[in-house]
PDB file of C-alpha atoms in Angstrom:
ATOM      1  CA  MET A   1      78.330 171.062  89.954  1.00  0.00           C
ATOM      2  CA  THR A   2      78.527 167.516  91.466  1.00  0.00           C
ATOM      3  CA  ASP A   3      78.383 165.839  88.044  1.00  0.00           C
ATOM      4  CA  PHE A   4      81.228 167.987  86.882  1.00  0.00           C
ATOM      5  CA  ILE A   5      83.342 166.928  89.912  1.00  0.00           C
ATOM      6  CA  ARG A   6      82.474 163.279  89.477  1.00  0.00           C
ATOM      7  CA  ASN A   7      83.401 163.230  85.754  1.00  0.00           C
ATOM      8  CA  HIS A   8      86.693 165.149  86.610  1.00  0.00           C
ATOM      9  CA  LEU A   9      87.626 162.548  89.294  1.00  0.00           C
ATOM     10  CA  LYS A  10      86.668 159.678  87.053  1.00  0.00           C
ATOM     11  CA  LEU A  11      88.885 160.991  84.202  1.00  0.00           C
ATOM     12  CA  LYS A  12      91.732 161.585  86.619  1.00  0.00           C
ATOM     13  CA  GLN A  13      91.484 158.058  88.000  1.00  0.00           C
ATOM     14  CA  GLN A  14      91.403 156.641  84.413  1.00  0.00           C
ATOM     15  CA  ALA A  15      94.518 158.661  83.518  1.00  0.00           C
ATOM     16  CA  ALA A  16      96.340 157.454  86.671  1.00  0.00           C
ATOM     17  CA  THR A  17      95.420 153.787  85.988  1.00  0.00           C
ATOM     18  CA  THR A  18      96.671 154.085  82.352  1.00  0.00           C
ATOM     19  CA  LYS A  19      99.864 155.770  83.561  1.00  0.00           C
ATOM     20  CA  ARG A  20     100.443 153.011  86.134  1.00  0.00           C
ATOM     21  CA  SER A  21      99.979 150.218  83.661  1.00  0.00           C
ATOM     22  CA  THR A  22     102.293 151.876  81.150  1.00  0.00           C
ATOM     23  CA  HIS A  23     104.977 152.464  83.710  1.00  0.00           C
ATOM     24  CA  LYS A  24     104.710 148.863  85.033  1.00  0.00           C
ATOM     25  CA  ALA A  25     105.252 147.632  81.419  1.00  0.00           C
ATOM     26  CA  LYS A  26     108.535 149.533  81.143  1.00  0.00           C
ATOM     27  CA  ARG A  27     109.879 148.247  84.408  1.00  0.00           C
ATOM     28  CA  GLY A  28     109.559 144.511  83.754  1.00  0.00           C
ATOM     29  CA  THR A  29     109.091 141.948  86.327  1.00  0.00           C
ATOM     30  CA  VAL A  30     111.364 140.028  88.651  1.00  0.00           C
ATOM     31  CA  ASN A  31     111.302 136.257  88.080  1.00  0.00           C
ATOM     32  CA  LYS A  32     112.852 134.608  91.218  1.00  0.00           C
ATOM     33  CA  SER A  33     112.646 131.222  89.509  1.00  0.00           C
ATOM     34  CA  ARG A  34     115.686 132.304  87.449  1.00  0.00           C
ATOM     35  CA  LEU A  35     117.841 132.249  90.578  1.00  0.00           C
ATOM     36  CA  PRO A  36     120.336 129.436  90.826  1.00  0.00           C
ATOM     37  CA  ASN A  37     119.940 126.596  93.311  1.00  0.00           C
ATOM     38  CA  PRO A  38     120.747 128.149  96.826  1.00  0.00           C
ATOM     39  CA  SER A  39     123.616 125.863  97.416  1.00  0.00           C
ATOM     40  CA  ASP A  40     125.177 126.942  94.043  1.00  0.00           C
ATOM     41  CA  PHE A  41     124.401 130.689  94.686  1.00  0.00           C
ATOM     42  CA  TYR A  42     126.156 130.703  98.111  1.00  0.00           C
ATOM     43  CA  ARG A  43     129.127 128.778  96.786  1.00  0.00           C
ATOM     44  CA  GLN A  44     129.907 131.787  94.634  1.00  0.00           C
ATOM     45  CA  PHE A  45     130.703 133.741  97.856  1.00  0.00           C
ATOM     46  CA  ASP A  46     132.867 130.954  99.384  1.00  0.00           C
ATOM     47  CA  ILE A  47     130.000 129.690 101.598  1.00  0.00           C
ATOM     48  CA  THR A  48     129.585 125.999 101.621  1.00  0.00           C
ATOM     49  CA  VAL A  49     126.149 124.774 102.608  1.00  0.00           C
ATOM     50  CA  LYS A  50     126.499 121.174 103.660  1.00  0.00           C
ATOM     51  CA  GLY A  51     123.916 118.596 104.586  1.00  0.00           C
ATOM     52  CA  GLY A  52     120.419 117.862 103.597  1.00  0.00           C
ATOM     53  CA  SER A  53     117.405 120.073 103.302  1.00  0.00           C
ATOM     54  CA  GLY A  54     116.370 122.804 105.645  1.00  0.00           C
ATOM     55  CA  TRP A  55     118.541 125.232 107.585  1.00  0.00           C
ATOM     56  CA  GLN A  56     122.266 124.776 107.789  1.00  0.00           C
ATOM     57  CA  MET A  57     124.679 126.800 109.924  1.00  0.00           C
ATOM     58  CA  VAL A  58     127.640 128.558 108.256  1.00  0.00           C
ATOM     59  CA  LYS A  59     130.107 131.416 109.187  1.00  0.00           C
ATOM     60  CA  CYS A  60     128.609 134.860 108.484  1.00  0.00           C
ATOM     61  CA  PRO A  61     130.572 136.910 105.967  1.00  0.00           C
ATOM     62  CA  PHE A  62     129.073 140.129 107.196  1.00  0.00           C
ATOM     63  CA  HIS A  63     131.056 140.345 110.500  1.00  0.00           C
ATOM     64  CA  ASP A  64     134.144 138.761 112.001  1.00  0.00           C
ATOM     65  CA  ASP A  65     132.648 135.305 112.744  1.00  0.00           C
ATOM     66  CA  THR A  66     134.658 132.752 114.652  1.00  0.00           C
ATOM     67  CA  HIS A  67     131.983 130.109 114.475  1.00  0.00           C
ATOM     68  CA  ALA A  68     128.894 129.344 112.480  1.00  0.00           C
ATOM     69  CA  SER A  69     126.234 131.803 113.435  1.00  0.00           C
ATOM     70  CA  MET A  70     124.355 132.325 110.170  1.00  0.00           C
ATOM     71  CA  GLY A  71     121.575 129.912 109.033  1.00  0.00           C
ATOM     72  CA  VAL A  72     121.087 129.290 105.360  1.00  0.00           C
ATOM     73  CA  ASN A  73     118.055 127.529 104.043  1.00  0.00           C
ATOM     74  CA  ARG A  74     118.949 125.100 101.143  1.00  0.00           C
ATOM     75  CA  GLU A  75     115.360 125.008  99.865  1.00  0.00           C
ATOM     76  CA  HIS A  76     114.456 128.712  99.412  1.00  0.00           C
ATOM     77  CA  GLY A  77     117.779 130.433  99.908  1.00  0.00           C
ATOM     78  CA  GLY A  78     116.918 132.582 102.878  1.00  0.00           C
ATOM     79  CA  TYR A  79     119.604 133.460 105.473  1.00  0.00           C
ATOM     80  CA  ARG A  80     119.661 134.863 108.990  1.00  0.00           C
ATOM     81  CA  CYS A  81     122.666 135.608 111.124  1.00  0.00           C
ATOM     82  CA  HIS A  82     121.987 135.160 114.790  1.00  0.00           C
ATOM     83  CA  ALA A  83     124.917 137.301 115.854  1.00  0.00           C
ATOM     84  CA  CYS A  84     124.770 140.510 113.599  1.00  0.00           C
ATOM     85  CA  GLY A  85     121.045 140.204 112.501  1.00  0.00           C
ATOM     86  CA  ALA A  86     121.748 140.085 108.776  1.00  0.00           C
ATOM     87  CA  CYS A  87     118.813 138.365 107.065  1.00  0.00           C
ATOM     88  CA  GLY A  88     116.992 138.058 103.721  1.00  0.00           C
ATOM     89  CA  ASP A  89     116.916 135.918 100.573  1.00  0.00           C
ATOM     90  CA  CYS A  90     119.432 135.439  97.777  1.00  0.00           C
ATOM     91  CA  ILE A  91     118.680 138.830  96.274  1.00  0.00           C
ATOM     92  CA  GLY A  92     119.080 140.508  99.714  1.00  0.00           C
ATOM     93  CA  PHE A  93     122.333 138.664 100.282  1.00  0.00           C
ATOM     94  CA  TYR A  94     123.597 139.883  96.901  1.00  0.00           C
ATOM     95  CA  MET A  95     122.523 143.478  97.727  1.00  0.00           C
ATOM     96  CA  GLN A  96     124.246 143.446 101.141  1.00  0.00           C
ATOM     97  CA  TRP A  97     127.427 141.738  99.735  1.00  0.00           C
ATOM     98  CA  TYR A  98     127.889 144.299  96.877  1.00  0.00           C
ATOM     99  CA  SER A  99     126.140 147.262  98.598  1.00  0.00           C
ATOM    100  CA  VAL A 100     123.740 147.735  95.580  1.00  0.00           C
ATOM    101  CA  SER A 101     120.076 148.505  95.106  1.00  0.00           C
ATOM    102  CA  PHE A 102     117.342 145.920  94.598  1.00  0.00           C
ATOM    103  CA  ILE A 103     117.094 146.835  90.871  1.00  0.00           C
ATOM    104  CA  ASP A 104     120.869 146.620  90.349  1.00  0.00           C
ATOM    105  CA  ALA A 105     120.996 143.204  92.085  1.00  0.00           C
ATOM    106  CA  CYS A 106     118.154 141.878  90.025  1.00  0.00           C
ATOM    107  CA  GLN A 107     119.771 143.121  86.836  1.00  0.00           C
ATOM    108  CA  SER A 108     123.122 141.549  87.773  1.00  0.00           C
ATOM    109  CA  LEU A 109     121.438 138.278  88.591  1.00  0.00           C
ATOM    110  CA  GLN A 110     119.519 138.500  85.338  1.00  0.00           C
ATOM    111  CA  LEU A 111     116.076 138.129  86.973  1.00  0.00           C
ATOM    112  CA  ILE A 112     114.235 140.940  85.225  1.00  0.00           C
ATOM    113  CA  GLU A 113     111.933 139.862  82.317  1.00  0.00           C
ATOM    114  CA  GLY A 114     109.907 141.991  79.902  1.00  0.00           C
ATOM    115  CA  CYS A 115     111.885 145.213  80.400  1.00  0.00           C
ATOM    116  CA  ASN A 116     111.454 147.536  77.417  1.00  0.00           C
ATOM    117  CA  ASP A 117     114.560 149.696  78.419  1.00  0.00           C
ATOM    118  CA  ASP A 118     117.825 149.174  76.760  1.00  0.00           C
ATOM    119  CA  ARG A 119     119.781 149.922  79.906  1.00  0.00           C
TER     120      ARG A 119
END
């Protein structure tokens, strides 16, 4: 009886692995290198990131900000508001700005590669 159970579990595991790899191929992959330069990205939202490299302070668009309380990193595009707590990367900013899901944001930003769907 133990050989039967072992074989059954092995077949079930192989089927799950095949299903996962097939499902992954349909979804495509997110290529963050396709994102624009962080300064160019935030400029689309009327946020001007001035200065050199590193973190720069700007007014946060997610709350009524009277002074610069949000830091934006010019190198990797991360952001963090020290007043309202909003934080993330360029994709997260897009998601929060337009109130969309991760997949919708990646599709809008044209970051998904290798997707077999014709959506």
